[in-house]
PDB file of C-alpha atoms in Angstrom:
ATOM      1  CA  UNK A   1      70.294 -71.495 -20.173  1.00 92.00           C
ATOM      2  CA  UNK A   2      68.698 -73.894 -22.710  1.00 95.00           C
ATOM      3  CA  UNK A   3      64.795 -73.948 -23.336  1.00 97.00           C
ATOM      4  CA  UNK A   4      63.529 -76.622 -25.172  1.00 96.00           C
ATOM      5  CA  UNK A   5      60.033 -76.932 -26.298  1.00 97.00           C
ATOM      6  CA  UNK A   6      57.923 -80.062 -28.077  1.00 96.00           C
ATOM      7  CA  UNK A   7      56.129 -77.935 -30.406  1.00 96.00           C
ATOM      8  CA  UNK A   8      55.342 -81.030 -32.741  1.00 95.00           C
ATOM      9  CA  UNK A   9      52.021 -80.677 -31.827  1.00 96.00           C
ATOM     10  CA  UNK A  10      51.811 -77.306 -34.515  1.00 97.00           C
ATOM     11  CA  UNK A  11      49.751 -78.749 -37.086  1.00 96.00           C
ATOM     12  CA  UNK A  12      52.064 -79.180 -40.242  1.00 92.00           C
ATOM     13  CA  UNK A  13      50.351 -76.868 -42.554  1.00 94.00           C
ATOM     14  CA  UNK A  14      50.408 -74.149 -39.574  1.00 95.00           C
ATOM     15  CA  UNK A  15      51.883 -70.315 -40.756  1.00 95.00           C
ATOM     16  CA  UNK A  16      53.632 -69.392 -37.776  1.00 97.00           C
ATOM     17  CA  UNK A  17      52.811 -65.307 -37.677  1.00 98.00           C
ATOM     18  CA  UNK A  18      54.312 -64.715 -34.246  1.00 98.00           C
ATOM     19  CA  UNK A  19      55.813 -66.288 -31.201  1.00 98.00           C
ATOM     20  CA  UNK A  20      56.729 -64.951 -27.699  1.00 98.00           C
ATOM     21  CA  UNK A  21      58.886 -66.677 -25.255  1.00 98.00           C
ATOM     22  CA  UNK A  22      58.062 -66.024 -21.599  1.00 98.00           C
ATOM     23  CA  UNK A  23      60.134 -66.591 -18.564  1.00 98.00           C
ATOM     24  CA  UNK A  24      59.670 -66.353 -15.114  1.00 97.00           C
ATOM     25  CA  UNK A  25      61.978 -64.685 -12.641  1.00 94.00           C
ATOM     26  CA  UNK A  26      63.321 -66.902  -9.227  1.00 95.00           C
ATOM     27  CA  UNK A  27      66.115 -64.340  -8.063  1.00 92.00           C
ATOM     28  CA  UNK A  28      68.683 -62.143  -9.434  1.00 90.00           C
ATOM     29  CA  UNK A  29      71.695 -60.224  -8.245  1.00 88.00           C
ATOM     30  CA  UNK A  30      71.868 -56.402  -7.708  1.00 86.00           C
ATOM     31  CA  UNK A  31      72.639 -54.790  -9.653  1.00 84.00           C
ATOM     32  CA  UNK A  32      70.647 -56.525 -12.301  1.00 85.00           C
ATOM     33  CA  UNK A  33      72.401 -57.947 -14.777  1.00 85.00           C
ATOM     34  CA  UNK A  34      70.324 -56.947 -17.405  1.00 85.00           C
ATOM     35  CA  UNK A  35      72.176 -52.876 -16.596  1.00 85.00           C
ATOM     36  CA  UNK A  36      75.259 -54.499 -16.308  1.00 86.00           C
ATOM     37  CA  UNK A  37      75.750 -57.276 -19.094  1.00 88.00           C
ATOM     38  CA  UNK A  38      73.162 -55.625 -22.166  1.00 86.00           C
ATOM     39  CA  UNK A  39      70.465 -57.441 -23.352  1.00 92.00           C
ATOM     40  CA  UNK A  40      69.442 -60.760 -22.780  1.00 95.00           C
ATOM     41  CA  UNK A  41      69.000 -63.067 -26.044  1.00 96.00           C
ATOM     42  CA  UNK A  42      67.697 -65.815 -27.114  1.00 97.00           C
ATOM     43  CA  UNK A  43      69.333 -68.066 -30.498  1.00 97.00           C
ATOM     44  CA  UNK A  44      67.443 -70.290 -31.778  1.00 98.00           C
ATOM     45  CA  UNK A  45      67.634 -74.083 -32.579  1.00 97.00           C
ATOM     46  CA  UNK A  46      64.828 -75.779 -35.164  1.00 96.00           C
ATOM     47  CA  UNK A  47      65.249 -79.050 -33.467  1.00 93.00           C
ATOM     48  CA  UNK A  48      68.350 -78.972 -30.868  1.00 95.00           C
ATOM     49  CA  UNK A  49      71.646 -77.773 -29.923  1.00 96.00           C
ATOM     50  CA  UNK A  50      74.184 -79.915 -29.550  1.00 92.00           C
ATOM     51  CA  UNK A  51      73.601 -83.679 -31.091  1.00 91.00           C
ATOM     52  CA  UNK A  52      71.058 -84.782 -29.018  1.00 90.00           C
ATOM     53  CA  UNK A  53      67.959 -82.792 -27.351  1.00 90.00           C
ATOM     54  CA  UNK A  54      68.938 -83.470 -23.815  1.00 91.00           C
ATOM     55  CA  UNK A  55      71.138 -81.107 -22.267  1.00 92.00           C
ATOM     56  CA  UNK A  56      74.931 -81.638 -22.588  1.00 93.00           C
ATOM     57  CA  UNK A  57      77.584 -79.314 -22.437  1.00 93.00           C
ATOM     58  CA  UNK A  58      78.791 -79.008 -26.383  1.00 94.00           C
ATOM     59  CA  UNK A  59      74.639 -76.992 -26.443  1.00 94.00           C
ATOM     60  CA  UNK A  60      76.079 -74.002 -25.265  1.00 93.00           C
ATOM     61  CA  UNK A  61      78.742 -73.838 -28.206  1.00 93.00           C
ATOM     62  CA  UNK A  62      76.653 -75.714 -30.912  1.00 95.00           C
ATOM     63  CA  UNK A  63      75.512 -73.924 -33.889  1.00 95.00           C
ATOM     64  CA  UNK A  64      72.022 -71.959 -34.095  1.00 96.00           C
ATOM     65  CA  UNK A  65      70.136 -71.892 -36.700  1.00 96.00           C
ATOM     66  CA  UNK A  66      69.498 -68.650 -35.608  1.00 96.00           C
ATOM     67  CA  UNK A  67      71.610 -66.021 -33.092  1.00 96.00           C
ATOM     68  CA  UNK A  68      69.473 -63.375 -31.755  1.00 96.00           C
ATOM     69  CA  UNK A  69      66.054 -64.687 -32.604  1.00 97.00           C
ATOM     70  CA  UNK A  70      64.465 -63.013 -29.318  1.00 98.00           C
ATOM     71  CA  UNK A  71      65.553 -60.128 -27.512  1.00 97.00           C
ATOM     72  CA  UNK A  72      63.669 -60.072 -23.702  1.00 96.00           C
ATOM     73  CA  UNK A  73      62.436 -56.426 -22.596  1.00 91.00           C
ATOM     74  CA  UNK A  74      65.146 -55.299 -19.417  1.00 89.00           C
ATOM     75  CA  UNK A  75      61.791 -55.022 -16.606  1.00 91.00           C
ATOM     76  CA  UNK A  76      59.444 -57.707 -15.657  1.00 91.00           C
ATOM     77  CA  UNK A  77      55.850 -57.974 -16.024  1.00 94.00           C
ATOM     78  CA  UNK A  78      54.317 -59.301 -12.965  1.00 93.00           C
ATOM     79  CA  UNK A  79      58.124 -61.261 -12.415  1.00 93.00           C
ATOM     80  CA  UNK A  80      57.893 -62.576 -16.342  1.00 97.00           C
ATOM     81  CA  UNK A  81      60.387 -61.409 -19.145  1.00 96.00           C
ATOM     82  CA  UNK A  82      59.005 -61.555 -22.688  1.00 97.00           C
ATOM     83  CA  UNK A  83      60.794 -61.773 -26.023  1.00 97.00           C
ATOM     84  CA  UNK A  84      59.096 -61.565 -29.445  1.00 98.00           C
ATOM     85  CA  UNK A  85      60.682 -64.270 -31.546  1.00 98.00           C
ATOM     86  CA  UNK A  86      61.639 -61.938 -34.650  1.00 98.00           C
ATOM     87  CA  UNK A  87      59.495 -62.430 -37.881  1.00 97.00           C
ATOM     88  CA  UNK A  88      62.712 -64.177 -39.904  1.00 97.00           C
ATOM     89  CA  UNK A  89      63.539 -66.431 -37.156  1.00 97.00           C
ATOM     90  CA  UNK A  90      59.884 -67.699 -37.260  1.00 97.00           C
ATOM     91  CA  UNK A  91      60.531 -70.358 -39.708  1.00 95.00           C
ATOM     92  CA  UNK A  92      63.250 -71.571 -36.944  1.00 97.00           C
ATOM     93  CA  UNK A  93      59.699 -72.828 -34.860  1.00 97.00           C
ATOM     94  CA  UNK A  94      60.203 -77.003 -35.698  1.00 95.00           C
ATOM     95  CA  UNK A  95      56.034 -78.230 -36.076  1.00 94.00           C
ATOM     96  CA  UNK A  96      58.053 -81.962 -36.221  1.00 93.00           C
ATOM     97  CA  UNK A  97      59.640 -81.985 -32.931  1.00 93.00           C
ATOM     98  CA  UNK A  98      61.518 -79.375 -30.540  1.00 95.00           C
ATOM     99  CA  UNK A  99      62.469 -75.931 -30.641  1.00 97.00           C
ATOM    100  CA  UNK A 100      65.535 -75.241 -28.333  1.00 97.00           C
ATOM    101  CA  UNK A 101      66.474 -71.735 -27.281  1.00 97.00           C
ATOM    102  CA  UNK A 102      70.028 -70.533 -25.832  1.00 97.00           C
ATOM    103  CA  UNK A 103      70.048 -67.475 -23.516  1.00 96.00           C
ATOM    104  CA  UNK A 104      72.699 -65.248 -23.117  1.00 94.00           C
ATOM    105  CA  UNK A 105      73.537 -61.362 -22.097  1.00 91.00           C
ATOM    106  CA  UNK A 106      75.136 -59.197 -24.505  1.00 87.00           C
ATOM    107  CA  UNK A 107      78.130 -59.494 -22.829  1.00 71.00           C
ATOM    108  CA  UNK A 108      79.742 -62.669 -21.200  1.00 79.00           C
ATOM    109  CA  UNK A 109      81.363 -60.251 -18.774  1.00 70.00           C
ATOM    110  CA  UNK A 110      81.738 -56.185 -17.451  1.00 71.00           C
ATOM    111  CA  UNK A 111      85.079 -57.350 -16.007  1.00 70.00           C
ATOM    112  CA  UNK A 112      84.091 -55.823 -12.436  1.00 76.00           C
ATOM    113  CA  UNK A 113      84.979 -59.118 -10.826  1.00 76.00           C
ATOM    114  CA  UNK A 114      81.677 -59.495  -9.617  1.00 74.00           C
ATOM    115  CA  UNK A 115      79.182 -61.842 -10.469  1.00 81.00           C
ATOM    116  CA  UNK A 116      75.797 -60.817 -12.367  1.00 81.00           C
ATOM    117  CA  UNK A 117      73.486 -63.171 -12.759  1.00 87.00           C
ATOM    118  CA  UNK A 118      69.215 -63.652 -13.185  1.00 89.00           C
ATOM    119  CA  UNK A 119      67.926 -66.849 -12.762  1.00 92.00           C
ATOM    120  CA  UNK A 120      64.834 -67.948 -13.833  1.00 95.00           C
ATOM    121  CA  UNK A 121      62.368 -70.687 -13.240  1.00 95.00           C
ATOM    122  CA  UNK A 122      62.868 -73.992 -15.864  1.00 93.00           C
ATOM    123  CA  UNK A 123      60.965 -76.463 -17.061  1.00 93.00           C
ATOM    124  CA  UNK A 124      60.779 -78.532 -14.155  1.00 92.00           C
ATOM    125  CA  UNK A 125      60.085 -76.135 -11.712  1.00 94.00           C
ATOM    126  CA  UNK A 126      56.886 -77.838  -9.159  1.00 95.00           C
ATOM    127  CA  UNK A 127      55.168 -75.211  -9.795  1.00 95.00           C
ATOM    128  CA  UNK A 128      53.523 -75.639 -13.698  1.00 94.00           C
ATOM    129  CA  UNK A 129      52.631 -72.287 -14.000  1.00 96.00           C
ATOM    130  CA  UNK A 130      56.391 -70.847 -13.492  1.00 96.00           C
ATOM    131  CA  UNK A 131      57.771 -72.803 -16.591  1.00 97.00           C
ATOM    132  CA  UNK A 132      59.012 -71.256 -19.428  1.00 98.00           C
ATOM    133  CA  UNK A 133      56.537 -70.324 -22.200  1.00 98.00           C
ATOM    134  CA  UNK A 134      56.285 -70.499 -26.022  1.00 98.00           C
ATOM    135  CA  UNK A 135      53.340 -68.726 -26.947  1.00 98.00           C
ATOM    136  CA  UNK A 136      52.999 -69.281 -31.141  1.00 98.00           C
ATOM    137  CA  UNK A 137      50.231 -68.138 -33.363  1.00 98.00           C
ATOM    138  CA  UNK A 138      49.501 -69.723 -36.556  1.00 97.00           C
ATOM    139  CA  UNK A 139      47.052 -69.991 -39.009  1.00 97.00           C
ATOM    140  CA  UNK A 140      45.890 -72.563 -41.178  1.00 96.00           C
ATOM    141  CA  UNK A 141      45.435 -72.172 -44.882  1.00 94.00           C
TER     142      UNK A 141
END
């Protein structure tokens, strides 16, 4: 999955000191993936994967600026998965236009022939209080 955020509305002089990105849970397969396939990561993109910020298919082999920004906790709060963007990855958080993350599992595959999978709300989902979440804090010098 790709999650893209507009965070150009981060004031230009903001210090990013943390960020979180929050997802919301639709279904997934038992057993859960996340006991099967590792952790589930998040790289990083200041800007966009790929050579445009709409999704297109070269995004999921594009470069990152940075792999393994975010690592999302294995349970669920209240059906949300959270991942701390890591403190060196922070500078990754564009305050000029989007921030595009790539998820992936550990592992592309446990080679059990079986399909493991979570799927999680996106961006568009009717409901505005399912989308994915980047929560950043910043301060202004």
């Amino acid at each position: 999955a790709i999650l893209s955020f507009d965070t150009s509305s981060l004031p230009d002089n903001a210090v990013v000191t943390s960020a979180t990105i929050k997802i919301k849970l639709w279904t997934m397969t038992t057993p859960s993936p996340f006991s099967t396939l590792g952790n589930l990561t998040a790289d990083v993109a200041k800007g966009f994967f790929g050579t445009s910020p709409a999704l297109e298919s070269v995004d999921y082999q594009a470069s990152a600026t940075g792999l393994s920004a975010a690592t999302f906790g294995s349970t669920a709060s209240a059906g949300w998965y959270s991942a701390p963007v890591s403190g060196s990855m922070l500078g990754a958080i564009n305050r000029l236009g989007r921030t595009q993350f790539r998820l992936r599992f550990t592992l592309q595959s446990n080679n059990d022939s079986v399909a493991n999978y979570a799927a999680f709300f996106s961006g568009d989902a009717l409901t505005s209080s399912n989308r994915p979440e980047l929560i950043v804090q910043y301060y202004i010098p």
